[in-house]
Coordinates of C-alpha atoms in Angstrom, one line a residue:
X15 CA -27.7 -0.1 14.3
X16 CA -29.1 3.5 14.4
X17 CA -27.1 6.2 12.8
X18 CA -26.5 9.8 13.3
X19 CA -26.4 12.3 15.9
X20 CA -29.0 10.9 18.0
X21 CA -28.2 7.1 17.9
X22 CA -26.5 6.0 21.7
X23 CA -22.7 5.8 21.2
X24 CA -21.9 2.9 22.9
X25 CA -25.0 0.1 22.8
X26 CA -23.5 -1.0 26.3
X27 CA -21.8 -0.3 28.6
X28 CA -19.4 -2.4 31.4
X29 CA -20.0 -4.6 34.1
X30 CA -19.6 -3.2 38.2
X31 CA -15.6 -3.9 37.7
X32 CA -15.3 -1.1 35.0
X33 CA -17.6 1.1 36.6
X34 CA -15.4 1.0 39.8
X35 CA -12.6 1.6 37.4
X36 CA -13.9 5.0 35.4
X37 CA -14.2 6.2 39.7
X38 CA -10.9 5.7 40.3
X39 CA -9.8 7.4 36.7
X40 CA -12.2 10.1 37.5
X41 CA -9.5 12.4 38.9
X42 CA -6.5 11.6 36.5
X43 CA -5.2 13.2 33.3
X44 CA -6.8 12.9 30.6
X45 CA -3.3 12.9 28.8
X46 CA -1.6 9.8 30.0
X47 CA 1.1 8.8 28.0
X48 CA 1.7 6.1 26.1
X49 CA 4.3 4.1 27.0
X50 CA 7.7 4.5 25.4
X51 CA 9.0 0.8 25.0
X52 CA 8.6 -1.3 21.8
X53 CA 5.1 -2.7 20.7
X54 CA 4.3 -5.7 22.4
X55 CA 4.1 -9.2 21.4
X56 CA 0.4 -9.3 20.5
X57 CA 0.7 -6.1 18.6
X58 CA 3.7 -7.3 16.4
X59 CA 1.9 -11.1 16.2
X60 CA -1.5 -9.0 14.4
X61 CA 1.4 -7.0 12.1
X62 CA 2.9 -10.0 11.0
X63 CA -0.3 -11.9 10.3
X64 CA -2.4 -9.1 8.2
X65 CA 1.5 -8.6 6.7
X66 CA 0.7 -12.3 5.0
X67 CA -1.8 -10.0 2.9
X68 CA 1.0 -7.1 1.7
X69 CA 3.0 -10.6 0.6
X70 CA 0.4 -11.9 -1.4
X71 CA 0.6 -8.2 -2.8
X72 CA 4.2 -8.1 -3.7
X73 CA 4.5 -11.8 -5.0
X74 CA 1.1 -10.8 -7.4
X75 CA 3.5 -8.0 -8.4
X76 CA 7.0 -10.0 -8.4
X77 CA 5.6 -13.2 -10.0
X78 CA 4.0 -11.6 -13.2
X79 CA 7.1 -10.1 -14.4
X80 CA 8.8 -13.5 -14.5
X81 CA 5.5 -14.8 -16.0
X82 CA 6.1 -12.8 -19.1
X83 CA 9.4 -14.5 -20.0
X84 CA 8.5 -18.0 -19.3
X85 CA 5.4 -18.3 -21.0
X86 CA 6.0 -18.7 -24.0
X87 CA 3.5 -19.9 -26.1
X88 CA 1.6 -21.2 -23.4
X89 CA -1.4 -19.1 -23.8
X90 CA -3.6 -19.0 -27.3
X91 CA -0.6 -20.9 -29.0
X92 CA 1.2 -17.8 -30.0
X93 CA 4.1 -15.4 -28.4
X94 CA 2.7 -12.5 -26.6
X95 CA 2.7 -9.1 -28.5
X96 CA 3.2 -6.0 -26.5
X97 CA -0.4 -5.5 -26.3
X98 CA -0.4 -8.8 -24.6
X99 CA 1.6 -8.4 -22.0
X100 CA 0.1 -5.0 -21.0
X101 CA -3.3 -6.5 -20.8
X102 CA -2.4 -8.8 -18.3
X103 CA -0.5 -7.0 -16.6
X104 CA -3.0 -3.3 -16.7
X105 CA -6.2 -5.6 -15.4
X106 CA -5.0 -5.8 -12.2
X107 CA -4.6 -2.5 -11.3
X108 CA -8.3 -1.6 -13.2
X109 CA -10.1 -4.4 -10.9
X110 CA -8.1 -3.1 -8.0
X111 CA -8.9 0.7 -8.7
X112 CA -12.7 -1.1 -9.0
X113 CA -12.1 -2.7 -5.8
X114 CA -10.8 0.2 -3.4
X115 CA -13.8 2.3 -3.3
X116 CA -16.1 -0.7 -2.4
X117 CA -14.0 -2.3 -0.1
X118 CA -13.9 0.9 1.6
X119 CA -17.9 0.5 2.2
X120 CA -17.6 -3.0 3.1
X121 CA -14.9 -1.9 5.8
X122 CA -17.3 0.8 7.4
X123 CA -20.5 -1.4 7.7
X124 CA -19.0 -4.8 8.2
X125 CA -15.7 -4.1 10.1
X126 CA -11.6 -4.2 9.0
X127 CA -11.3 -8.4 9.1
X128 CA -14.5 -9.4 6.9
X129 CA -12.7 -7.5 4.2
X130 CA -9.2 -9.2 4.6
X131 CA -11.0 -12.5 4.8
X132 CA -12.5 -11.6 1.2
X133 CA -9.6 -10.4 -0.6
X134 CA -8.0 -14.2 0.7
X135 CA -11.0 -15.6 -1.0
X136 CA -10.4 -13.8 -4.0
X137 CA -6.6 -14.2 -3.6
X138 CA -7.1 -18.2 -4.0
X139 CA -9.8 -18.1 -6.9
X140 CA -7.1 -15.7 -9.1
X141 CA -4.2 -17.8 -8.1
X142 CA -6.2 -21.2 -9.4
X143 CA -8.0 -19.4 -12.9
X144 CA -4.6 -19.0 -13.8
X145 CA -2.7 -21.6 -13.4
X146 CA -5.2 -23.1 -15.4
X147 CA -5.6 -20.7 -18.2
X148 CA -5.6 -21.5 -21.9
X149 CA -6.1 -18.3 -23.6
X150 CA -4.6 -15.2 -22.8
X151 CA -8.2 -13.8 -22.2
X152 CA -8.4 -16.4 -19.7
X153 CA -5.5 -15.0 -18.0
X154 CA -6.7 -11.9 -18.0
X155 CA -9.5 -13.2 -16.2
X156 CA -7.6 -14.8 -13.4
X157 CA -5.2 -11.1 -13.1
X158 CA -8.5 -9.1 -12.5
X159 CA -9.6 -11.7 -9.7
X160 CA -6.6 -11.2 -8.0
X161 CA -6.8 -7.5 -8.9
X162 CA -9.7 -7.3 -7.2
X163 CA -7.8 -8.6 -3.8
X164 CA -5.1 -6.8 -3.8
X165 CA -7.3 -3.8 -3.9
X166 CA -8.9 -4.7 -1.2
X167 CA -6.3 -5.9 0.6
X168 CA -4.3 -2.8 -0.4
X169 CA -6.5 -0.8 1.1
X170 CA -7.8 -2.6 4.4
X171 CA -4.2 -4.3 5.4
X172 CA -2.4 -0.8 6.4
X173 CA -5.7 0.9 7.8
X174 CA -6.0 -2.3 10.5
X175 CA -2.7 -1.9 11.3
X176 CA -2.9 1.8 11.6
X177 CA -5.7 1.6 13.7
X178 CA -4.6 -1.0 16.4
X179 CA -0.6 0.6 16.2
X180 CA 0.3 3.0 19.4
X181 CA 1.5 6.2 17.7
X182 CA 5.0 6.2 18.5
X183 CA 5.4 3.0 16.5
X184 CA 2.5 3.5 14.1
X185 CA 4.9 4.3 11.3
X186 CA 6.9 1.4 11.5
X187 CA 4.4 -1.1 11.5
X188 CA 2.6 -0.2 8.5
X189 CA 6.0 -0.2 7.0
X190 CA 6.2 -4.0 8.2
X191 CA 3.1 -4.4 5.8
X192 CA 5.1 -2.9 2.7
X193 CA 8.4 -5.0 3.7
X194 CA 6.1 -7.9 3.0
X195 CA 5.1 -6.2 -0.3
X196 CA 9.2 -6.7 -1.0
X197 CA 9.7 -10.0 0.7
X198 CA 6.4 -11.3 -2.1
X199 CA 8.2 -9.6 -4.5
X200 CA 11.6 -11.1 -3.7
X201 CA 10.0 -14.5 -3.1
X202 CA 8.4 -14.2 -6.6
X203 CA 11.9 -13.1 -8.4
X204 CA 13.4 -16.0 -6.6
X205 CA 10.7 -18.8 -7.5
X206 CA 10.7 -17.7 -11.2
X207 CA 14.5 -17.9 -11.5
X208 CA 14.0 -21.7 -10.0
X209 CA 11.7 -22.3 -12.3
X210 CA 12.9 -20.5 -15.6
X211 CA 16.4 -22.0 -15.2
X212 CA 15.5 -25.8 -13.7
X213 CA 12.0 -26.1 -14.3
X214 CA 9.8 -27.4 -17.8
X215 CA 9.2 -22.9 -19.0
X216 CA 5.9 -24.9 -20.4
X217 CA 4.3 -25.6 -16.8
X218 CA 6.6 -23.4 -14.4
X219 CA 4.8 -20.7 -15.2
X220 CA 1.6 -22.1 -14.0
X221 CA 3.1 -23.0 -10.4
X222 CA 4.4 -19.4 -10.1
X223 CA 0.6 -18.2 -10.4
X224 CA -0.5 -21.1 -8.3
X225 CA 1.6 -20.7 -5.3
X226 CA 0.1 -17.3 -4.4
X227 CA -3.1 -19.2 -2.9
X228 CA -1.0 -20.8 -0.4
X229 CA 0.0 -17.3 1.3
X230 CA -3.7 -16.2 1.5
X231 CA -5.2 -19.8 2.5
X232 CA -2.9 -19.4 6.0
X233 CA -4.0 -15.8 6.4
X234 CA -7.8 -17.5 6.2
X235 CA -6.4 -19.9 9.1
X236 CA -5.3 -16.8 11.0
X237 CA -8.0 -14.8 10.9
X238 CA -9.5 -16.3 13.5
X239 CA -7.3 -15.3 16.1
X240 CA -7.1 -11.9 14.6
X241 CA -9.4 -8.8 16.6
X242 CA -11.3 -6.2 14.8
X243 CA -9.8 -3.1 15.3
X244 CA -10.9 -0.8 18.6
X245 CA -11.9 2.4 16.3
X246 CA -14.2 0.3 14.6
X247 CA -15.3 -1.6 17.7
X248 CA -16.0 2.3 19.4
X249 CA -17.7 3.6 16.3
X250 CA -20.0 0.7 16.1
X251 CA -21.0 0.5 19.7
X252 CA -18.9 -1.9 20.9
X253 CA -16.8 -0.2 23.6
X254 CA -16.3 -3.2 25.7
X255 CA -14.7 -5.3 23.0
X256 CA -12.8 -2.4 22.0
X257 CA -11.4 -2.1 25.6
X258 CA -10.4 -5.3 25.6
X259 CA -8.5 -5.4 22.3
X260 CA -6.4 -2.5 23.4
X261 CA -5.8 -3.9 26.5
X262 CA -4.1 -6.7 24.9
X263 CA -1.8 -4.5 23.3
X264 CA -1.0 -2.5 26.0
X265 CA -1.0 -4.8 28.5
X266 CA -3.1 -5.1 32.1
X267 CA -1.7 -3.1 34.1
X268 CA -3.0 0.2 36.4
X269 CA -1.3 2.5 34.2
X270 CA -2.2 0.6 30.7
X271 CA -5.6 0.3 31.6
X272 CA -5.9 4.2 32.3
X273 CA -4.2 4.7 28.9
X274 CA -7.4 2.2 27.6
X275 CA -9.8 4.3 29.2
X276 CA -8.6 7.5 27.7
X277 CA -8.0 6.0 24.4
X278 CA -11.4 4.9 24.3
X279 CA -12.8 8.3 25.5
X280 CA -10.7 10.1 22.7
X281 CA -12.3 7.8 20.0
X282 CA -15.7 8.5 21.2
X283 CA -15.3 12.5 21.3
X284 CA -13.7 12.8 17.7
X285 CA -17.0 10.4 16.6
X286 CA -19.3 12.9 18.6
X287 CA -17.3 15.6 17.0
X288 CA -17.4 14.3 13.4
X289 CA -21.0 13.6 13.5
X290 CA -21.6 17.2 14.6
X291 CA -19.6 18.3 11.6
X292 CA -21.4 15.9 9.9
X293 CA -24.5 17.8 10.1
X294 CA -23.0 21.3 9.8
X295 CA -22.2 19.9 6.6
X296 CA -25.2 18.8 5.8
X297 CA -26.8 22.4 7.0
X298 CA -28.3 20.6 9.7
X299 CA -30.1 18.0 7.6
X300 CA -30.1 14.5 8.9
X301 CA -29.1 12.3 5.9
X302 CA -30.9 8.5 5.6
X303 CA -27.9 7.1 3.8
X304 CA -25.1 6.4 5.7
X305 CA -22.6 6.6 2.9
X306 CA -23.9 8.9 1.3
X307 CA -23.7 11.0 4.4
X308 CA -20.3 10.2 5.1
X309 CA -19.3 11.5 1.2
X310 CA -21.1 14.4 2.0
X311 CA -18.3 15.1 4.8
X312 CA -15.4 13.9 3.0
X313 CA -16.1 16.4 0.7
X314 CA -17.6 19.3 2.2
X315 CA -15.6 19.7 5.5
X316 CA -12.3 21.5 4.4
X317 CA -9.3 19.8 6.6
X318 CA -11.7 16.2 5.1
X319 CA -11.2 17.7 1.7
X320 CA -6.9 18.1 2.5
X321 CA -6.7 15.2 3.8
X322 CA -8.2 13.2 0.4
X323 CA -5.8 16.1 -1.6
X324 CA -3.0 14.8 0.3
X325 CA -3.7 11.0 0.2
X326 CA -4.6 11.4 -3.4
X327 CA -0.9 13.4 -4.7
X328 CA 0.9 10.9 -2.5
X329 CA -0.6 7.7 -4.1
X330 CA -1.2 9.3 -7.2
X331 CA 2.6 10.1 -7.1
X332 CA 3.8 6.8 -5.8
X333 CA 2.4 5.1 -9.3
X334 CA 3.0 7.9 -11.6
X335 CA 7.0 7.8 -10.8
X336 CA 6.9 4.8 -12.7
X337 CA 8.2 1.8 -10.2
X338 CA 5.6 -0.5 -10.6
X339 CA 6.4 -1.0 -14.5
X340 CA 10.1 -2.0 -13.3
X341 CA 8.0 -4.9 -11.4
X342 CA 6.0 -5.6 -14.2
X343 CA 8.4 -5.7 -16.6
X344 CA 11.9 -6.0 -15.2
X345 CA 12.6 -9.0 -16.6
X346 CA 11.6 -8.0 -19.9
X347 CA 13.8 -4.7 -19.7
X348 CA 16.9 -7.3 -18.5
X349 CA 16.2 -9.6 -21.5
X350 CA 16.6 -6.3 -24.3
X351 CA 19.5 -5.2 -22.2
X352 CA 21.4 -8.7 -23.2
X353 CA 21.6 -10.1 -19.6
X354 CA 21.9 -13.5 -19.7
X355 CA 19.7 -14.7 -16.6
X356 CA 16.9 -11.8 -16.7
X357 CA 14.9 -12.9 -13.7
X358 CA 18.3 -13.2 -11.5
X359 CA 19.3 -9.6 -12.9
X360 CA 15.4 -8.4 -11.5
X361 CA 16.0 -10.2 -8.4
X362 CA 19.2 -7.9 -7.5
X363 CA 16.6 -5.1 -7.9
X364 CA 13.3 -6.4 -5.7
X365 CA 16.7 -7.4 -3.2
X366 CA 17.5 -3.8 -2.8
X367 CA 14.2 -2.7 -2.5
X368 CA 13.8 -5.4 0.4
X369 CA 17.2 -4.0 1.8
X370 CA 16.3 -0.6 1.8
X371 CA 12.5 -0.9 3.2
X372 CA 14.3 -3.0 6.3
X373 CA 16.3 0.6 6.4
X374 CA 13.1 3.0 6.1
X375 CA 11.1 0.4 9.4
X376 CA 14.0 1.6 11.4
X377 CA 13.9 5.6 10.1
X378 CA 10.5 6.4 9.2
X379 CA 9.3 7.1 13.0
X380 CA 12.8 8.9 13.9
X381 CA 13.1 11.4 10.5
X382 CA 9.5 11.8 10.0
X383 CA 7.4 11.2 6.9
X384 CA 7.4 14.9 5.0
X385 CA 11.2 14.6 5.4
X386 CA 12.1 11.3 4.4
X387 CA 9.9 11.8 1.2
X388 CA 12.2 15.1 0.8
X389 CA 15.1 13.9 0.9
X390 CA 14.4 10.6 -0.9
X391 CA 12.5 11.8 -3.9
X392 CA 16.6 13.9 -5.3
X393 CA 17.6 10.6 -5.9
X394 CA 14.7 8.9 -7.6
X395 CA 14.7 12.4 -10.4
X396 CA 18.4 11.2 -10.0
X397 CA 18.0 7.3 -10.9
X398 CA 15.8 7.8 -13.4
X399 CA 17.8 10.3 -15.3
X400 CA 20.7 8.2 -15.4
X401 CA 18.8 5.4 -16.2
X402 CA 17.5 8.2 -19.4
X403 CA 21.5 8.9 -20.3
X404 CA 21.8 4.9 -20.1
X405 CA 19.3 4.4 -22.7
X406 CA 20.4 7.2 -25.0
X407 CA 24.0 5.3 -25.1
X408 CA 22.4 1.8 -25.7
X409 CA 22.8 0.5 -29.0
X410 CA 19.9 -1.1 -30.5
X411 CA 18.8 -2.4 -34.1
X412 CA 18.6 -0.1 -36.7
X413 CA 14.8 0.8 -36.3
X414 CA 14.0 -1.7 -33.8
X415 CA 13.0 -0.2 -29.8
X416 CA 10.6 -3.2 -29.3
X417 CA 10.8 -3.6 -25.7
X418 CA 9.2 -6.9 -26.0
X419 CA 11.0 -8.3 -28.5
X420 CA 13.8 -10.5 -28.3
X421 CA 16.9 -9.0 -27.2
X422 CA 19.2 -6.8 -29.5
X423 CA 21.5 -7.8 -31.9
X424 CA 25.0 -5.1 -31.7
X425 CA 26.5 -5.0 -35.4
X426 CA 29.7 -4.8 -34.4
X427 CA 32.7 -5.4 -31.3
X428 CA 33.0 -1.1 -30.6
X429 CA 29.2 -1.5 -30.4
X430 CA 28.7 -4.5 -28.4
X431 CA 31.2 -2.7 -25.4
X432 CA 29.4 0.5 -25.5
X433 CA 26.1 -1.5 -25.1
X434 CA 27.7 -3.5 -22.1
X435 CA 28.6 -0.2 -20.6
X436 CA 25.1 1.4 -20.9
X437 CA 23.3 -1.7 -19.3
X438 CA 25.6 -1.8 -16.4
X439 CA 24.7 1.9 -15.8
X440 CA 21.2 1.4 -16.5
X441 CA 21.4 -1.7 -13.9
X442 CA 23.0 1.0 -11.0
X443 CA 20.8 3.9 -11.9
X444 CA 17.4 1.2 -11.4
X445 CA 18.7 0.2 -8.0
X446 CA 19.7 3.6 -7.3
X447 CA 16.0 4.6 -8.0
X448 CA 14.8 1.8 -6.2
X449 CA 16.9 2.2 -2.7
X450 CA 15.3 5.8 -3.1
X451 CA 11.9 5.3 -3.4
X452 CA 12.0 2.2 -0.8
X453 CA 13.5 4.8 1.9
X454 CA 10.5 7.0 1.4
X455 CA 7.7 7.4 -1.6
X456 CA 7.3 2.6 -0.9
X457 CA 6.2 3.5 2.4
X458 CA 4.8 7.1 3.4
X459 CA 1.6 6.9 1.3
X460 CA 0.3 3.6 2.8
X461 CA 0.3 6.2 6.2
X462 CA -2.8 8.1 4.4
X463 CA -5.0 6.7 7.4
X464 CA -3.4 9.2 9.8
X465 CA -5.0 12.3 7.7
X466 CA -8.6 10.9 7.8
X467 CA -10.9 11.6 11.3
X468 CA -12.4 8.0 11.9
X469 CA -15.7 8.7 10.5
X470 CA -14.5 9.1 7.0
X471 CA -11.4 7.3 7.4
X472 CA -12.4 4.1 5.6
X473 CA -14.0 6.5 2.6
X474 CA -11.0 8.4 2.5
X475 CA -8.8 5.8 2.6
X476 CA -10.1 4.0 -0.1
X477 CA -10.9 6.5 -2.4
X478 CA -6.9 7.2 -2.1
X479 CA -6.3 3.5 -2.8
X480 CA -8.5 3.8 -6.2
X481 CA -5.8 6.8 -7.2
X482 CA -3.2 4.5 -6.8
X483 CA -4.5 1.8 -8.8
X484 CA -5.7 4.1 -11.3
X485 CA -2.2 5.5 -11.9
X486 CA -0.8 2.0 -11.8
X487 CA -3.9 1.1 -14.8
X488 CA -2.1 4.1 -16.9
X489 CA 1.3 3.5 -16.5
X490 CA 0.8 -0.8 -16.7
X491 CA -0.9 0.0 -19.6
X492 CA 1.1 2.5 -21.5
X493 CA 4.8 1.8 -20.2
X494 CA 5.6 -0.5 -23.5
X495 CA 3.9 1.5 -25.8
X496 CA 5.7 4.4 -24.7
X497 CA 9.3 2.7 -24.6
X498 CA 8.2 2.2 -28.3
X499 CA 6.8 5.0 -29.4
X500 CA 8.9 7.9 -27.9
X501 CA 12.3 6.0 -26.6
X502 CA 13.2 4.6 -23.1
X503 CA 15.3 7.5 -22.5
X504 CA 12.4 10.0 -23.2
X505 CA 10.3 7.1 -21.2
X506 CA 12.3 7.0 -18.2
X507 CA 12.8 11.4 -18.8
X508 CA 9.2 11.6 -17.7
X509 CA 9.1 9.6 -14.9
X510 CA 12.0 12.1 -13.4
X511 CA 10.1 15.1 -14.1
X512 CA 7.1 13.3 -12.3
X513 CA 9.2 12.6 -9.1
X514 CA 10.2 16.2 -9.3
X515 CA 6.7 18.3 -9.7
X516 CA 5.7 15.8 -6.6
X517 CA 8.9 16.7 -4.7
X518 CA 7.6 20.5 -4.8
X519 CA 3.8 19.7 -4.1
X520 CA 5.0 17.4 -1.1
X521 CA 6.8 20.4 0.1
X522 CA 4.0 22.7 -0.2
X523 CA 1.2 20.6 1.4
X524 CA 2.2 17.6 3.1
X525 CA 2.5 18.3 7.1
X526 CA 4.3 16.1 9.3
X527 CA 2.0 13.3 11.4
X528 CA 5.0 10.9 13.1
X529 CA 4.8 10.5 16.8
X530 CA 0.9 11.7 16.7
X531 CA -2.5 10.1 17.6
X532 CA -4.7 9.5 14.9
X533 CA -7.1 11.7 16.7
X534 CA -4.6 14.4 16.7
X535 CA -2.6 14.1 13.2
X536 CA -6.5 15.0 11.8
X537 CA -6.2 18.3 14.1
X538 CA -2.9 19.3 11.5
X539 CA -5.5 20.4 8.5
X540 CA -7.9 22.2 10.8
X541 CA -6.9 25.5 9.9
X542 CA -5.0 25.2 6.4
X543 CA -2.4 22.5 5.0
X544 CA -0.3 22.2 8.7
X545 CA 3.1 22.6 7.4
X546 CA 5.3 24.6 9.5

C-alpha cells in the first residue's frame, strides 16, 4: 500500500447506493450526535470477546502467586530461594516490556486482530511449557512466553476496544477489559485454593499453569467473528469495510448511518491532518520508512510528545505504586503473616479488587478520569501507610525478615496477640489500597489511546505499554529483596510516597478526555497540557 502524503486515502470507494447516500448527507451537520442510549449488542458482544484476552491477563497474574506456595520442590528438586521466585515472577513483565513496542508495529501494518490472535498463540505455548517444566529455568522459560502475550495482548486488547467504543461509553468498556483482568485474577485465587487444599500440591500446580490455554484457545475460536477496527480499516484504505463495521454498532438506521458517514469523514481528516504534520515534522522531507516516519512524529510534534509524557507517568505510575507485587506475592505475604489458608486470605483481596472495578465501569464515564485518579490516589498513600505502621508492629524472629521463608515463630503469648493484631490491620490496609486503586489508577491508564491522534496511536500506545511492564520488571524483581533488605514497613513507605509524587504530577498534566471523540480528546494538548 503506498504511504505518505500523496498515497489515495481510500483505495475505493462505494457502490451507486452510497453515492446516492453522501447526496442526501450533503446538506446536514457535520456534527450529528451520537446517540445517547447504551452500547448495543454487537458492541458489548466484541467487549466481551477481546475481554477473554484481559482474563488470560489477570489469571497469568492471579495464578503465579498461588504457584509459589504450592510448588514445593517441584522444580530442580529444591525449595525456591527468594531469587527464585522473583525470576519467575520478573520474566514476564521483561518479555512483555520486549513485546509492547513490537506489537505496536505489528498492530499498524497488519491490523488490531492479527495481534490478538498471536498473543492466543503464545498464550497456549506458555500455558503448556509450564505445566511441563522440570527446572526452574524451564519455568522461566514458559513465564517469558506468556510474557510475551500479555504484552501484546496488554497493549492491543484496550486499543480495539477503544477504537470501535462510541465516546460516551468509551470509558466503560475498556474498563470491561480490566474487570476481566480481576475476574482472571479471582478465577486464579480461587482455582489455587481448590487445588492447594484438595488437590496432590505435587501436580496442582501444573493444572493451575495449564488451564490458562483454555481461555485463549476460545478467544482463537472467536476471532473469527470478530471485525478489525474502523480507524484501522480508514487508515488503510478500506473505507467501505470500515462503514460497515460501524454500522453494526450503531445500527441501520437514517440517522446512524449519517453518524457513519461523519465518523468516517472525521477519521479521514485527522489522517490527512497527521500526515501533513507528519511532514512539517520532517521539514518537508518525505520519509521511506514507515515507522520510522511515524517515530519521527511521536516525537517531534509537541501535543504527540504530551500525549507519550502522559501515557508514560500514568503506566509508569500504575506499576511503580507497587500492586502488582501484592499479585505476585500475596500469598506469600499471607503465609509470613501466620494465616492459615494463604491463597483464601489473597482471594479476599483480588475479590475486592473485582468489587470495586464493577464500581469504577459504572463511575468512570460519569466523574471523569483526572478526577477519579484524584480522588482515589488519598487512599492508596493511605493503605499503604497503614499497611507500613502494620509492619512496624509485627513481630518477627529475632533477625529473620525473610519474606519467603516460612512463616514466623512469636516467642511468647503478649507477642503472638500483638502479631495477630498487626496482620489484621495489614489485611484492611491491603484491601483498602486495593478498593482505591481499582476505583481509579486499575483503570484510567489502559484509556492512553484517547491521547494518541490515529497515526501514532499504535506507536504511542505501545511504547506506554513497554513503561508499564518495565516498572512491573523493577518492582517483580526487587519487591523481596527490598522486604529483606530495608523492612516491609520502609517497603510499603515507598510505595506511598510513589502514589503521592504521581497524585501531584496527575494534577499538573493530566486533562480530562471522558465524553470526547478520539479525534477530539487529541485536540486537548494542542496548545499546552489541556487542564483547566
Amino acid at each position: 500500500m503506498a504511504s505518505g502524503a500523496e498515497a489515495p486515502l481510500i483505495s475505493h470507494r462505494d457502490d451507486g447506493s452510497d453515492d446516492d447516500l453522501h447526496s442526501e448527507l450533503s446538506d446536514e451537520d457535520a456534527s450529528t450526535e451520537w446517540p445517547t442510549g447504551s452500547p448495543g449488542l454487537f458492541t458489548w458482544l466484541l467487549t466481551l470477546s477481546a475481554g477473554i484476552s484481559g482474563l488470560l491477563f489477570g489469571y497469568d497474574t492471579g495464578v503465579i502467586s498461588a504457584t509459589l506456595v504450592s510448588i514445593g520442590t517441584s522444580l530442580s528438586g529444591r525449595e525456591l530461594s527468594s531469587l527464585d521466585k522473583s525470576a519467575v515472577t520478573s520474566c514476564t513483565a521483561l518479555f512483555a516490556l520486549v513485546a509492547s513496542p513490537i506489537s505496536s508495529v505489528l498492530a499498524d501494518h497488519f491490523g488490531r486482530k492479527p495481534v490478538i490472535l498471536l498473543s492466543d498463540l503464545l498464550f497456549v505455548f506458555g500455558a503448556l511449557v509450564q505445566a511441563v517444566s522440570t527446572s526452574v529455568s524451564g519455568m522461566v522459560l514458559g513465564r517469558s512466553i506468556v510474557g510475551a502475550a500479555v504484552g501484546a495482548a496488554s497493549f492491543v486488547t484496550p486499543l480495539y476496544i477503544a477504537e470501535l467504543a462510541p465516546p460516551a461509553y468509551r470509558g466503560r468498556l475498556v474498563t470491561m477489559n480490566v474487570l476481566s483482568i480481576t475476574l482472571g485474577q479471582v478465577v486464579a485465587y480461587i482455582i489455587g485454593w481448590i487445588f492447594a487444599e484438595h488437590g496432590d500440591s505435587s501436580v496442582g500446580w501444573r493444572w493451575m499453569v495449564g488451564l490458562g490455554a483454555l481461555p485463549a484457545i476460545l478467544q482463537c475460536v472467536l476471532l473469527f467473528l470478530m471485525p478489525e477496527t474502523p480507524r484501522w480499516l480508514v487508515k488503510a484504505g478500506k473505507s467501505t469495510d470500515a462503514r460497515q463495521v460501524i454500522e453494526k454498532t450503531l445500527g441501520p438506521d437514517l440517522t446512524s448511518r449519517r453518524l457513519v458517514e461523519n465518523v468516517v469523514k472525521g477519521i479521514e481528516m485527522e489522517i490527512r491532518e497527521e500526515q501533513g504534520n507528519a511532514t512539517l515534522a520532517n521539514n518537508g522531507a518525505k520519509s521511506g520508512n514507515a515507522w520510522l516516519q511515524r517515530w519521527n512524529e511521536l516525537m517531534r510534534v509537541p501535543k504527540n510528545r504530551r500525549a507519550l509524557v502522559i501515557a508514560c507517568l500514568l503506566q509508569g505510575l500504575q506499576q511503580l505504586c507497587g500492586f502488582n507485587s501484592l499479585m505476585y506475592f500475596s500469598a506469600t505475604i499471607f503465609t509470613m503473616l501466620g494465616f492459615s489458608i494463604p491463597t483464601l486470605t489473597s482471594l479476599t483481596v483480588a475479590a475486592t479488587n473485582f468489587a470495586f472495578t464493577v464500581l469504577a465501569l459504572i463511575l468512570i464515564d460519569r466523574i471523569g478520569r483526572r478526577r477519579i485518579l484524584l480522588y482515589s490516589l488519598p487512599f492508596m498513600v493511605g493503605g499503604l501507610l497503614l499497611a507500613a505502621f502494620g509492619f512496624s508492629s509485627f513481630k518477627l524472629p529475632s533477625g529473620d525478615t525473610n519474606i519467603g521463608g516460612p512463616a514466623p515463630v512469636t516467642v511468647d503469648a503478649a507477642s503472638a496477640m500483638s502479631s495477630q493484631h498487626a496482620a489484621i490491620v495489614i489485611l484492611i490496609s491491603i484491601m483498602i489500597y486495593v478498593a482505591s486503586y481499582a476505583l481509579g489508577l486499575g483503570n484510567v491508564p489502559w484509556m492512553q489511546s484517547e491521547l494518541f491522534p490515529l497515526n501514532v496511536r499504535s506507536l504511542g500506545s505501545g511504547l506506554a505499554t513497554s513503561t508499564n511492564w518495565l516498572a512491573n520488571f523493577i518492582i517483580g524483581l526487587t519487591f523481596l529483596p527490598l522486604m529483606d533488605l530495608l523492612t516491609p514497613s520502609v517497603t510499603f513507605g515507598l510505595y506511598g510516597l510513589v502514589c503521592a509524587v504521581g497524585w501531584f504530577a496527575i494534577w499538573r498534566i493530566y486533562p480530562e478526555t471522558a465524553g470526547l471523540t478520539l479525534e477530539e480528546a487529541t485536540c486537548l494538548l494542542e496548545n499546552g497540557w489541556g487542564v483547566k
